[in-house]
Coordinates of C-alpha atoms in Angstrom, one line a residue:
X115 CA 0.0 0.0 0.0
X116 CA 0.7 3.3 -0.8
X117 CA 0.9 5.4 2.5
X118 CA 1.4 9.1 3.4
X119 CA 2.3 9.7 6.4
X120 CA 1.9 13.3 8.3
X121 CA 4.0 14.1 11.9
X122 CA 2.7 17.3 13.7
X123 CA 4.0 18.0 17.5
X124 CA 7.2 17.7 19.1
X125 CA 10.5 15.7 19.0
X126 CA 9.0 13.4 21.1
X127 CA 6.1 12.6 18.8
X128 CA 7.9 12.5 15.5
X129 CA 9.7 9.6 17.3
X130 CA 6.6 7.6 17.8
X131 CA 6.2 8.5 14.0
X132 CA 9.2 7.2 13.1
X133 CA 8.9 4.1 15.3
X134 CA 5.7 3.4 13.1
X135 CA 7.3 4.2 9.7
X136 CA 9.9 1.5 10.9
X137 CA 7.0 -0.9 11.4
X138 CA 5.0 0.0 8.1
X139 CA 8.4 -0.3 5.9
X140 CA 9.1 -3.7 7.8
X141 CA 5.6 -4.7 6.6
X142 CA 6.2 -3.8 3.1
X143 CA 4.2 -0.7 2.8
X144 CA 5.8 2.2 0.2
X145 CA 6.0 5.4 1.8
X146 CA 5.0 8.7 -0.3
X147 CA 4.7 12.1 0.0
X148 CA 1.7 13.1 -2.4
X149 CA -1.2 12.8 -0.6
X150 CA -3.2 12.2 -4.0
X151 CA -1.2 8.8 -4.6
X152 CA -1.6 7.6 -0.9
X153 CA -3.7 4.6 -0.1
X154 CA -4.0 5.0 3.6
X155 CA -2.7 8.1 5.1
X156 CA -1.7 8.7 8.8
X157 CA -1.9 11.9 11.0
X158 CA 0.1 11.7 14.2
X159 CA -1.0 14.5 15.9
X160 CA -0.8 17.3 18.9
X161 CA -3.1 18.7 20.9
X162 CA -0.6 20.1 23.3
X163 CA -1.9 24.1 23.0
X164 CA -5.0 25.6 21.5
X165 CA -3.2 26.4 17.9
X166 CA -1.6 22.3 17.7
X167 CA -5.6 21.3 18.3
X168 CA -5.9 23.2 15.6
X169 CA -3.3 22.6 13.1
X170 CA -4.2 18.7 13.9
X171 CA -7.8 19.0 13.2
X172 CA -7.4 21.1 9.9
X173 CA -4.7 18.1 9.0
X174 CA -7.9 16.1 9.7
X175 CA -10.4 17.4 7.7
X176 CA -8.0 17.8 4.7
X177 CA -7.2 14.9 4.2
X178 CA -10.4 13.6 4.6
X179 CA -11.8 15.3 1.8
X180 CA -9.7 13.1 0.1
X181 CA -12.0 9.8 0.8
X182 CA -14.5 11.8 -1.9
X183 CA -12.2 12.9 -4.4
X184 CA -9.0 10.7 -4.4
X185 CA -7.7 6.9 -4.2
X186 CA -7.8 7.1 -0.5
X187 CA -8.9 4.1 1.1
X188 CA -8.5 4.3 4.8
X189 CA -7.2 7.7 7.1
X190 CA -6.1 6.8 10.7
X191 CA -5.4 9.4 13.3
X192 CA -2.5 8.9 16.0
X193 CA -0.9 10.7 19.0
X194 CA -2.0 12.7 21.7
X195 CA -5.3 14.5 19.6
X196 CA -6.2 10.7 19.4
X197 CA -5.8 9.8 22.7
X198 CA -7.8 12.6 24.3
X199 CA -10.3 13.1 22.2
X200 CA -10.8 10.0 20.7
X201 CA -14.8 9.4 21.0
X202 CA -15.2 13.4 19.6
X203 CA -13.3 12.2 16.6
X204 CA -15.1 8.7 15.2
X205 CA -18.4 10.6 16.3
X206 CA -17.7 14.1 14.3
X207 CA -15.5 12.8 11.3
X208 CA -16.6 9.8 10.2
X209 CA -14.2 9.6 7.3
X210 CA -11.5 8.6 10.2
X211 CA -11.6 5.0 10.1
X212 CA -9.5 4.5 12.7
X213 CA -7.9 6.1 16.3
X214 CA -4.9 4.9 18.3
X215 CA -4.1 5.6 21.3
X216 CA -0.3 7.3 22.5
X217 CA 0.6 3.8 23.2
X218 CA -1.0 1.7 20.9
X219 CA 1.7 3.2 17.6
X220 CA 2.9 -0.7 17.6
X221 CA -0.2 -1.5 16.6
X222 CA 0.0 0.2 13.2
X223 CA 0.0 -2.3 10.5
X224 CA -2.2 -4.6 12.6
X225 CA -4.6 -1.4 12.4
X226 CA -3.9 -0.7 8.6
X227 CA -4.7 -4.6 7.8
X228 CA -8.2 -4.1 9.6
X229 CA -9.2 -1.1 8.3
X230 CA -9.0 -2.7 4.7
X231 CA -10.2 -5.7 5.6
X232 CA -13.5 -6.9 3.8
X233 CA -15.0 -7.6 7.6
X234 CA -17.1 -5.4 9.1
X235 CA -16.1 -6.8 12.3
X236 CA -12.5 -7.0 11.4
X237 CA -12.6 -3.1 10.6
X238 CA -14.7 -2.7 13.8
X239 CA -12.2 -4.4 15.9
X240 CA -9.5 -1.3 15.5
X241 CA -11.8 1.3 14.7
X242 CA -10.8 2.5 18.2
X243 CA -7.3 0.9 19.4
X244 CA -6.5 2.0 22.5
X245 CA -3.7 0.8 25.4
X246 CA -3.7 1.9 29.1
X247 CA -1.8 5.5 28.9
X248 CA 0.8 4.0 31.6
X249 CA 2.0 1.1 29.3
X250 CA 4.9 1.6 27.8
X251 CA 5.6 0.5 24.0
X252 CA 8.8 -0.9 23.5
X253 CA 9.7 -2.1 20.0
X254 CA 12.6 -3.6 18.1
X255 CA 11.7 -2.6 15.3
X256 CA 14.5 -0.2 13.8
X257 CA 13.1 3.3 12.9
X258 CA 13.1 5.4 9.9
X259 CA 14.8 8.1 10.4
X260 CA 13.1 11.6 8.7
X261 CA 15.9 14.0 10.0
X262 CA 18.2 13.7 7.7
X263 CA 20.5 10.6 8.9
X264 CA 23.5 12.6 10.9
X265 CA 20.9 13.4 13.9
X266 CA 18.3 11.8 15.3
X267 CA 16.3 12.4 18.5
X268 CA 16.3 9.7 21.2
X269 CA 13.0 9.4 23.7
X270 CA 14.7 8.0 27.0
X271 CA 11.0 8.3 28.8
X272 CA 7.8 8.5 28.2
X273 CA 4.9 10.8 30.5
X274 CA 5.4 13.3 33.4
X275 CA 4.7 13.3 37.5
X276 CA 5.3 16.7 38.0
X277 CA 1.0 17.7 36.7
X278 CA 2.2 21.8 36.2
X279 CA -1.5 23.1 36.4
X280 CA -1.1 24.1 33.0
X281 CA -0.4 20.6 31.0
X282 CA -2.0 17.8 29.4
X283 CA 0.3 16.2 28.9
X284 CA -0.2 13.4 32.1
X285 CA -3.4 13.1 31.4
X286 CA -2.6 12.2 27.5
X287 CA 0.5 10.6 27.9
X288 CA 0.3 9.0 30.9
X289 CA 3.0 9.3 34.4
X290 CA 6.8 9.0 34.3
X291 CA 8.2 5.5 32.6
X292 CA 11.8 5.1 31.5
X293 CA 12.8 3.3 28.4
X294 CA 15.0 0.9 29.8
X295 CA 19.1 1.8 29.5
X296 CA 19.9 -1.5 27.7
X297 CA 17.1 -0.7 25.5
X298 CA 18.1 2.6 24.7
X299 CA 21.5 1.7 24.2
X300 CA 20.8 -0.8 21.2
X301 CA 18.6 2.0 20.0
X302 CA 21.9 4.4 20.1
X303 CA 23.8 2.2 18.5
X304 CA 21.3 0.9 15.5
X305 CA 20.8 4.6 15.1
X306 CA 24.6 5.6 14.7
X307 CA 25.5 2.1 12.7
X308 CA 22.9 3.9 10.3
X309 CA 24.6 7.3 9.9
X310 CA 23.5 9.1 12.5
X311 CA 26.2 11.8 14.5
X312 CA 24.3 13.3 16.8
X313 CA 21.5 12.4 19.6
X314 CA 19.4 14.6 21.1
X315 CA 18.1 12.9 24.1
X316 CA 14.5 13.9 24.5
X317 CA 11.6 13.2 27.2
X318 CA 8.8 15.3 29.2
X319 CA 11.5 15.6 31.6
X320 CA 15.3 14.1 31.0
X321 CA 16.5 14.9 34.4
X322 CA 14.5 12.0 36.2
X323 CA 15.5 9.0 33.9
X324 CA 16.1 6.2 36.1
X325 CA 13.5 6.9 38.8
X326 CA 10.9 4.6 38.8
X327 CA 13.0 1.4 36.9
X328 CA 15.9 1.5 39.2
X329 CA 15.0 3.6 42.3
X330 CA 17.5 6.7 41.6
X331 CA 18.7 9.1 38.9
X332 CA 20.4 7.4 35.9
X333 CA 20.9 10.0 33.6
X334 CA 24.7 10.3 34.0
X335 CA 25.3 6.5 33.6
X336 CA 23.0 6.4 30.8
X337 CA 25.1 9.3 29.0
X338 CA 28.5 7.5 29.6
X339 CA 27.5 4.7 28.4
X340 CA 26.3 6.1 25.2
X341 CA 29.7 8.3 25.3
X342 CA 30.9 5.0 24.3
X343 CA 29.8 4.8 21.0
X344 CA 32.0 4.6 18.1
X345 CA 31.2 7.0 15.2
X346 CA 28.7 9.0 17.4
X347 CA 30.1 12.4 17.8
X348 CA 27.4 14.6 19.9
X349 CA 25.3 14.4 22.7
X350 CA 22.7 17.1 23.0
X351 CA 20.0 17.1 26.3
X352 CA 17.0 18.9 26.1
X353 CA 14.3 18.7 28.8
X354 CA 15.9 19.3 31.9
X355 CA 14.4 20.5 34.5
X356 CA 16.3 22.8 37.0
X357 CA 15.8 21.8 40.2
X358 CA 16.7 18.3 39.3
X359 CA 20.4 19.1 37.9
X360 CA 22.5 17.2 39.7
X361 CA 26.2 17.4 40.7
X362 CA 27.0 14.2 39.1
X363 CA 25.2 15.0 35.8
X364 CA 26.7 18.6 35.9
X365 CA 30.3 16.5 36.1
X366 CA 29.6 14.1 33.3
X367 CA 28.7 17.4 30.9
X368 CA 31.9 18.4 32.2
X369 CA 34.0 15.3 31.6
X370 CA 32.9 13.6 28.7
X371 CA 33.9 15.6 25.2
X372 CA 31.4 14.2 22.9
X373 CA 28.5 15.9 25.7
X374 CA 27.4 18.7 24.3
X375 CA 27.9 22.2 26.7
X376 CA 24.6 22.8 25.8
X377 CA 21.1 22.4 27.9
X378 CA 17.7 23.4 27.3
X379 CA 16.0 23.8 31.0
X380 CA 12.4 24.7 30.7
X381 CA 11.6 27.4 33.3
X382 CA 8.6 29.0 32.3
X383 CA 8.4 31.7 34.3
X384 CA 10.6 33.3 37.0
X385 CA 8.1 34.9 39.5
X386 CA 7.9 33.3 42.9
X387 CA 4.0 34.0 42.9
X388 CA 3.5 33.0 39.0
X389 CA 5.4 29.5 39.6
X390 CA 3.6 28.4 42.4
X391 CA 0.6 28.9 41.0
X392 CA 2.1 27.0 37.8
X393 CA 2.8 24.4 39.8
X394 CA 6.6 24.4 39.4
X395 CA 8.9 22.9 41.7
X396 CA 11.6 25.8 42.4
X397 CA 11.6 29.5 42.8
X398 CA 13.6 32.7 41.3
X399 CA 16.3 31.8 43.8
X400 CA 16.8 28.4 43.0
X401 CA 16.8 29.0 39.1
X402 CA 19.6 32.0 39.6
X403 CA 21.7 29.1 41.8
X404 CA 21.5 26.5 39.2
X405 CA 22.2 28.5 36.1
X406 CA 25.2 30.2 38.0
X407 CA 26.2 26.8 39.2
X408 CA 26.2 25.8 35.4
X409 CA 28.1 28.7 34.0
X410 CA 30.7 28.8 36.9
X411 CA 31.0 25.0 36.3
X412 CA 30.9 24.8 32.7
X413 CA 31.7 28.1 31.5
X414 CA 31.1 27.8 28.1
X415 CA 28.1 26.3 28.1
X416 CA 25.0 27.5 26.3
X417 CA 21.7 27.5 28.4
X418 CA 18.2 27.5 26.2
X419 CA 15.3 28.2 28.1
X420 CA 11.1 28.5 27.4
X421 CA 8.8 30.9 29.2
X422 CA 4.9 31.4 29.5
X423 CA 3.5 34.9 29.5
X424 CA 0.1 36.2 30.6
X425 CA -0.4 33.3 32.8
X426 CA -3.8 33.6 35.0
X427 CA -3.2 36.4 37.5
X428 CA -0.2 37.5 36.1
X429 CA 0.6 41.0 37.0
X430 CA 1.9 43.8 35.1
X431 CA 4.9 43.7 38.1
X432 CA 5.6 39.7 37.8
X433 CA 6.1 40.5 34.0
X434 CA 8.2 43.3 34.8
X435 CA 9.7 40.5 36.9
X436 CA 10.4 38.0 34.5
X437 CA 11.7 40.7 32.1
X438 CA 14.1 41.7 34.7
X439 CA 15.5 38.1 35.5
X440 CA 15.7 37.3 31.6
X441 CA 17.8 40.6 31.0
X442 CA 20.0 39.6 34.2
X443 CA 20.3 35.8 33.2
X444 CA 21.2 36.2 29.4
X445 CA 19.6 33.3 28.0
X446 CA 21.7 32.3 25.0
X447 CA 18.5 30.8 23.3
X448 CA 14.7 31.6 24.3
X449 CA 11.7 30.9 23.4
X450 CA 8.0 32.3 24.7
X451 CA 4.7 30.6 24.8
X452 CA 1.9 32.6 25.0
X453 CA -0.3 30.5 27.8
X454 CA -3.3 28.3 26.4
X455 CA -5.9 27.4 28.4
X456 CA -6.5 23.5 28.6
X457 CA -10.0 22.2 29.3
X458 CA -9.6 19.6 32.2
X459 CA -6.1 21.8 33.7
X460 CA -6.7 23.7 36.9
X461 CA -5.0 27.0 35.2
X462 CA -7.9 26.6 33.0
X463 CA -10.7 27.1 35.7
X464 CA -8.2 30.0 37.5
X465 CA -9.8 33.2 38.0
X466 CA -8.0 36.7 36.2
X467 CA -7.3 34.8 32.6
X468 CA -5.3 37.3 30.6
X469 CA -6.9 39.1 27.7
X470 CA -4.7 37.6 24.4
X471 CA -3.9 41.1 23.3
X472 CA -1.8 41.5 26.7
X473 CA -0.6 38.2 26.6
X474 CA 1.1 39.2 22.8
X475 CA 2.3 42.6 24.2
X476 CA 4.3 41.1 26.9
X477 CA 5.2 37.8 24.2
X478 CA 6.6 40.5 22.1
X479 CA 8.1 42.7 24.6
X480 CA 10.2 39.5 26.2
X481 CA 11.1 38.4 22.4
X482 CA 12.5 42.5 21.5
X483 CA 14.8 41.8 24.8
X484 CA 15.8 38.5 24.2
X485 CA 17.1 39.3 20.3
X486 CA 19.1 42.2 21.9
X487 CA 20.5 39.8 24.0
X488 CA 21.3 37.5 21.2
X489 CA 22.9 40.1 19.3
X490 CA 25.2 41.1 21.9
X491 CA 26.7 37.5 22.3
X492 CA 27.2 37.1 18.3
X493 CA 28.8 40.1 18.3
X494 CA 31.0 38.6 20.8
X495 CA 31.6 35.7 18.9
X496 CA 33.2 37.3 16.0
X497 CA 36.8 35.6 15.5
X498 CA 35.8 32.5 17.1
X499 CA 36.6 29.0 15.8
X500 CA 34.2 27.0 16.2
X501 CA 33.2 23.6 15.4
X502 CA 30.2 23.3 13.0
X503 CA 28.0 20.5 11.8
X504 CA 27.1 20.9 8.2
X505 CA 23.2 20.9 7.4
X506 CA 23.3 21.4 3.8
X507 CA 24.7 23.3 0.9
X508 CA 23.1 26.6 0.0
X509 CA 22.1 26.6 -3.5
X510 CA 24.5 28.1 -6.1
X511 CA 26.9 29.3 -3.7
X512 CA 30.3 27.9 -2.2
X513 CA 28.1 28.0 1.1
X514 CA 26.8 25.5 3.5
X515 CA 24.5 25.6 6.4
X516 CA 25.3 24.2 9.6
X517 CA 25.3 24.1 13.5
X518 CA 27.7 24.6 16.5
X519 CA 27.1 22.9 19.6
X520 CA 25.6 25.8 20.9
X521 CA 22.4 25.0 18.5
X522 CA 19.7 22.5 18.4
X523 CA 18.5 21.7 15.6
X524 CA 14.9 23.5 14.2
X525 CA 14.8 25.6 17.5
X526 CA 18.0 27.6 17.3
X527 CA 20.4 29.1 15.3
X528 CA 22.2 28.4 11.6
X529 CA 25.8 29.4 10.7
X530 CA 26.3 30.1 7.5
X531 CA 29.8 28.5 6.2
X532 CA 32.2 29.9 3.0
X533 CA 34.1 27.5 1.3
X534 CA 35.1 25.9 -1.6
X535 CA 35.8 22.5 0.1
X536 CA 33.2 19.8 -1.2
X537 CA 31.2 18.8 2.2
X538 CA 28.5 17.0 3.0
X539 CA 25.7 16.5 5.6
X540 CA 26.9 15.4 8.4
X541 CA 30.2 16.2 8.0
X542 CA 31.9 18.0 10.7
X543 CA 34.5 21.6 10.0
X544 CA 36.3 23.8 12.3
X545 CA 35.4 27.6 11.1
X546 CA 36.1 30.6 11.8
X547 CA 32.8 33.0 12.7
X548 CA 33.6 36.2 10.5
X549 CA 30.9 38.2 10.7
X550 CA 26.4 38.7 11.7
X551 CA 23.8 40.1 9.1
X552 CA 20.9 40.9 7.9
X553 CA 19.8 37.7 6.2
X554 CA 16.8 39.6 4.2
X555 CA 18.7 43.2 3.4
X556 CA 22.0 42.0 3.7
X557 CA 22.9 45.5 5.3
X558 CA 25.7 44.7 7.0
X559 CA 25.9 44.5 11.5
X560 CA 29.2 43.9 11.5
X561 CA 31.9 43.1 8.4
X562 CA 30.2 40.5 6.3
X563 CA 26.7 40.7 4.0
X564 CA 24.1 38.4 3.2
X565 CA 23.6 39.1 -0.1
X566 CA 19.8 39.1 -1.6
X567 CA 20.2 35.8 -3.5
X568 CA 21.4 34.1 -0.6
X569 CA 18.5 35.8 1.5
X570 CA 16.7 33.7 -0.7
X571 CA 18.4 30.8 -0.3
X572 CA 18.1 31.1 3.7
X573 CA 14.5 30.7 2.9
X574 CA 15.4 27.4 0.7
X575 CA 17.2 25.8 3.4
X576 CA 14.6 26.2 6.4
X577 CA 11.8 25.0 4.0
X578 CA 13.8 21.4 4.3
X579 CA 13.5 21.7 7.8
X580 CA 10.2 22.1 7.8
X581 CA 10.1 25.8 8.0
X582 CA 7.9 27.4 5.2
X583 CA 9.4 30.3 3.5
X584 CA 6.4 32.7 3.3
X585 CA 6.5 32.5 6.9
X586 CA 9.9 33.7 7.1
X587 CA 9.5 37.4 8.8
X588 CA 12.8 39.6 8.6
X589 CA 13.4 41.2 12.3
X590 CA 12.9 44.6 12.9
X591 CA 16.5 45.3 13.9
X592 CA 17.8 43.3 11.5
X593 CA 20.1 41.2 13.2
X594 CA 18.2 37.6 13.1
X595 CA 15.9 35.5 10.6
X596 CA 12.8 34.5 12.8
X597 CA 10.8 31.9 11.2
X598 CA 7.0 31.5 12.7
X599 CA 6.4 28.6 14.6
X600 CA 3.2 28.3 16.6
X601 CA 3.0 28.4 19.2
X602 CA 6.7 29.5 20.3
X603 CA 8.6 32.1 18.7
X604 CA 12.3 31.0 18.1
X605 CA 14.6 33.3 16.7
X606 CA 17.4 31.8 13.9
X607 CA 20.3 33.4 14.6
X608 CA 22.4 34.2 11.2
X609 CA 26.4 33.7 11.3
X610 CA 28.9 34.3 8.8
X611 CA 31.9 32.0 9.0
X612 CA 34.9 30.9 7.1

């Protein structure tokens, strides 16, 4: 069969996505990507925030047009929009003829067999395929990678404890389980014997990995042992949150060169008042400790963070606040949710809700501070060498696209690399940061241009990432290429290297 298949959400959900596409390509199934050729097509989807319902639903009904006027035979519908609202979905869109569960994705081709089957009770049987939300799948299955070979992300966990009043995610995803460490370590190693450089180690929360499988945290052993890899060349964590940064893990970072100095700790908001009522787990005091303990550890490490802005009751002074501590802090990569109320969350029920007007005022006014921030440091930066992993080539240019370890991939910045040395994806090359532009004007910041062309071509390259290029917006000053990504607003910082 003919199948197109269509990953909305997070790192952690393209995984599943990819899990599946390993199972489906293991079944004999041909993968494609025009929808008008597809025999079955499958939506994993999001629900995470008010605009993901959205772009999940719209996914939906698209393609389900497609039952009237195309060769499509069977849609299915995956992920976390599936597992919450699941009844909603076979009662309002009948052209769905099947929903899985966040832990049923093994089931895939079993479901894909059923839903073509000539049996009414066959196809009844997995019209709704749902697991308990605490199981955990584990499958052997190898994946199929969609990021381009040299990285891939790595799910170490599944679900959260900590139930933020703000999040889903528990309820849709079920509490804290670990992927077991010899699991994750054939995973690693299938993963790099296929091509792959980097792993970004991803879960609702990376810190506690360990907890509930072996009684304490075993995020440290877990990384050396993956250190030991041969061929793998990065380690990037994401997901960690602050107040469960331990000495130990802090040492590994430290100790083990192929860990990246890079870590993503998702604070959300930095008012004493505003976090407890989040339902976080540490105060300002506690985040200015840890990221100081980072920085005075591991001095050249980059910290990326995520904040929420107009969340219920939240005062023109606790913004003020949290625009203070971001100034003082000098995040080197930041992102800002506006909050979304979700039904069945106690933030949702909270009284004073936040107009969305003021909730985009104070969005924008943290995102004007942040890419003066940003600016600053790549100013700094100039006559650095750094190491850089190539993305891609820029079209009709001795120019590639790539990464330091300073940038995730998608979320963060690009470096933009002259030379007349054939590379290729993957490949790794020590540079020398030259310059910071305008990627749109080209009017130059500091001693190097963007030219228009290659403006263009900046739009080229993000559209393979998934980025689409009428959606890239120049920045007011200038300085940064920010392309729109609902619900967070990343900036792509722009480099100019040698």
């Amino acid at each position: 069969m003919n199948i197109l298949f269509i990953s909305l959400g997070c790192d952690k959900n393209l995984v599943d996505s990819e899990v599946m596409l390993g199972i489906l390509a293991k079944d004999g199934h041909q993968m494609v990507d025009d929808e008008t050729m597809a025999d079955v097509i499958i939506i994993n989807t999001c629900c995470f925030i008010h605009d993901a319902k959205e772009e999940s639903i719209q996914n939906i009904l698209e393609m389900a047009d497609l039952k009237k006027t195309g060769r499509l035979k069977a849609l299915i519908v995956t992920g976390c929009l599936a597992q919450r609202y699941k009844e909603e979905i076979i009662q309002e869109i009948p052209e769905v003829d099947a929903v899985l569960g966040t832990t049923s994705y093994e089931e895939i081709a079993h479901v894909i067999d059923g839903v073509l089957s000539d049996s009414p009770m066959e196809r009844g049987d997995v019209r709704l395929t749902m697991k308990d939300v605490d199981y955990l799948p584990v499958t052997d299955t190898h994946r199929m990678v969609t990021t381009g070979g040299h990285f891939a992300y790595l799910k170490i966990a599944e679900g959260c404890d900590k139930h933020c009043t703000y999040c889903i995610i528990p309820k849709v995803r079920g509490d804290f389980r670990s992927v077991p460490m010899e699991h994750l370590l054939e995973e690693a190693q299938n993963l790099v014997d296929g091509g792959v450089k980097e792993l970004i180690l991803v879960a609702q929360e990376t810190t506690m990995y360990g907890t509930d499988l072996y009684g304490e945290k075993r995020l440290p052993q877990l990384l050396r042992a993956l250190c030991k890899i041969s061929g793998l060349r990065w380690i990037r964590i994401l997901y960690c949150y602050p107040e469960e940064i331990t000495d130990e893990l802090i040492q590994v970072i430290k100790e083990e060169p192929k860990i990246c100095h890079y870590l993503d700790l998702p604070i959300q908001h930095a008012s004493d008042g505003i976090l407890k009522r989040m339902g976080r787990r540490t105060s300002r005091a506690q985040l200015i400790e840890t990221i100081e303990k980072l920085r005075r550890e591991i001095p050249d490490i980059a910290l990326r963070t995520t904040l929420i802005t107009g969340f219920p009751g939240e005062t023109q002074e606790q913004h003020e606040e949290l625009m203070d501590f971001v100034d003082q802090m000098e995040f080197d990569r930041l992102g800002v949710f506006t909050y979304s109320p979700e039904e069945d969350t106690p933030a949702a029920s909270m009284p004073d809700q936040i107009p969305e007007e003021v909730k985009e005022e104070r969005q924008a006014e943290l995102m004007e501070l942040q890419q003066d921030i940003v600016f600053d440091q790549a100013e700094d930066r100039i006559g650095e060498e750094l190491l850089v992993m190539i993305e891609g080539k820029v079209a009709d240019e001795n120019a590639y696209v790539g990464r330091t370890y300073r940038d995730a991939p998608n979320v963060d910045g690009l470096i933009f690399v002259n030379t007349s040395e054939e590379l290729m994806s993957g490949d790794f090359a020590k540079v020398k940061v030259t310059g910071y532009a305008d990627a749109n004007t080209g009017n130059s910041k500091i001693n190097k241009t963007l030219s228009e062309k290659r403006a263009a071509n900046v739009a080229e390259v993000l559209k393979t990432k998934g980025i689409t290029p009428d959606r890239i917006i120049a920045d007011s000053k200038g300085d940064t290429v920010q392309p729109y990504k609902t619900p967070e607003e990343n900036r792509v910082s722009i480099c100019i290297a040698e």
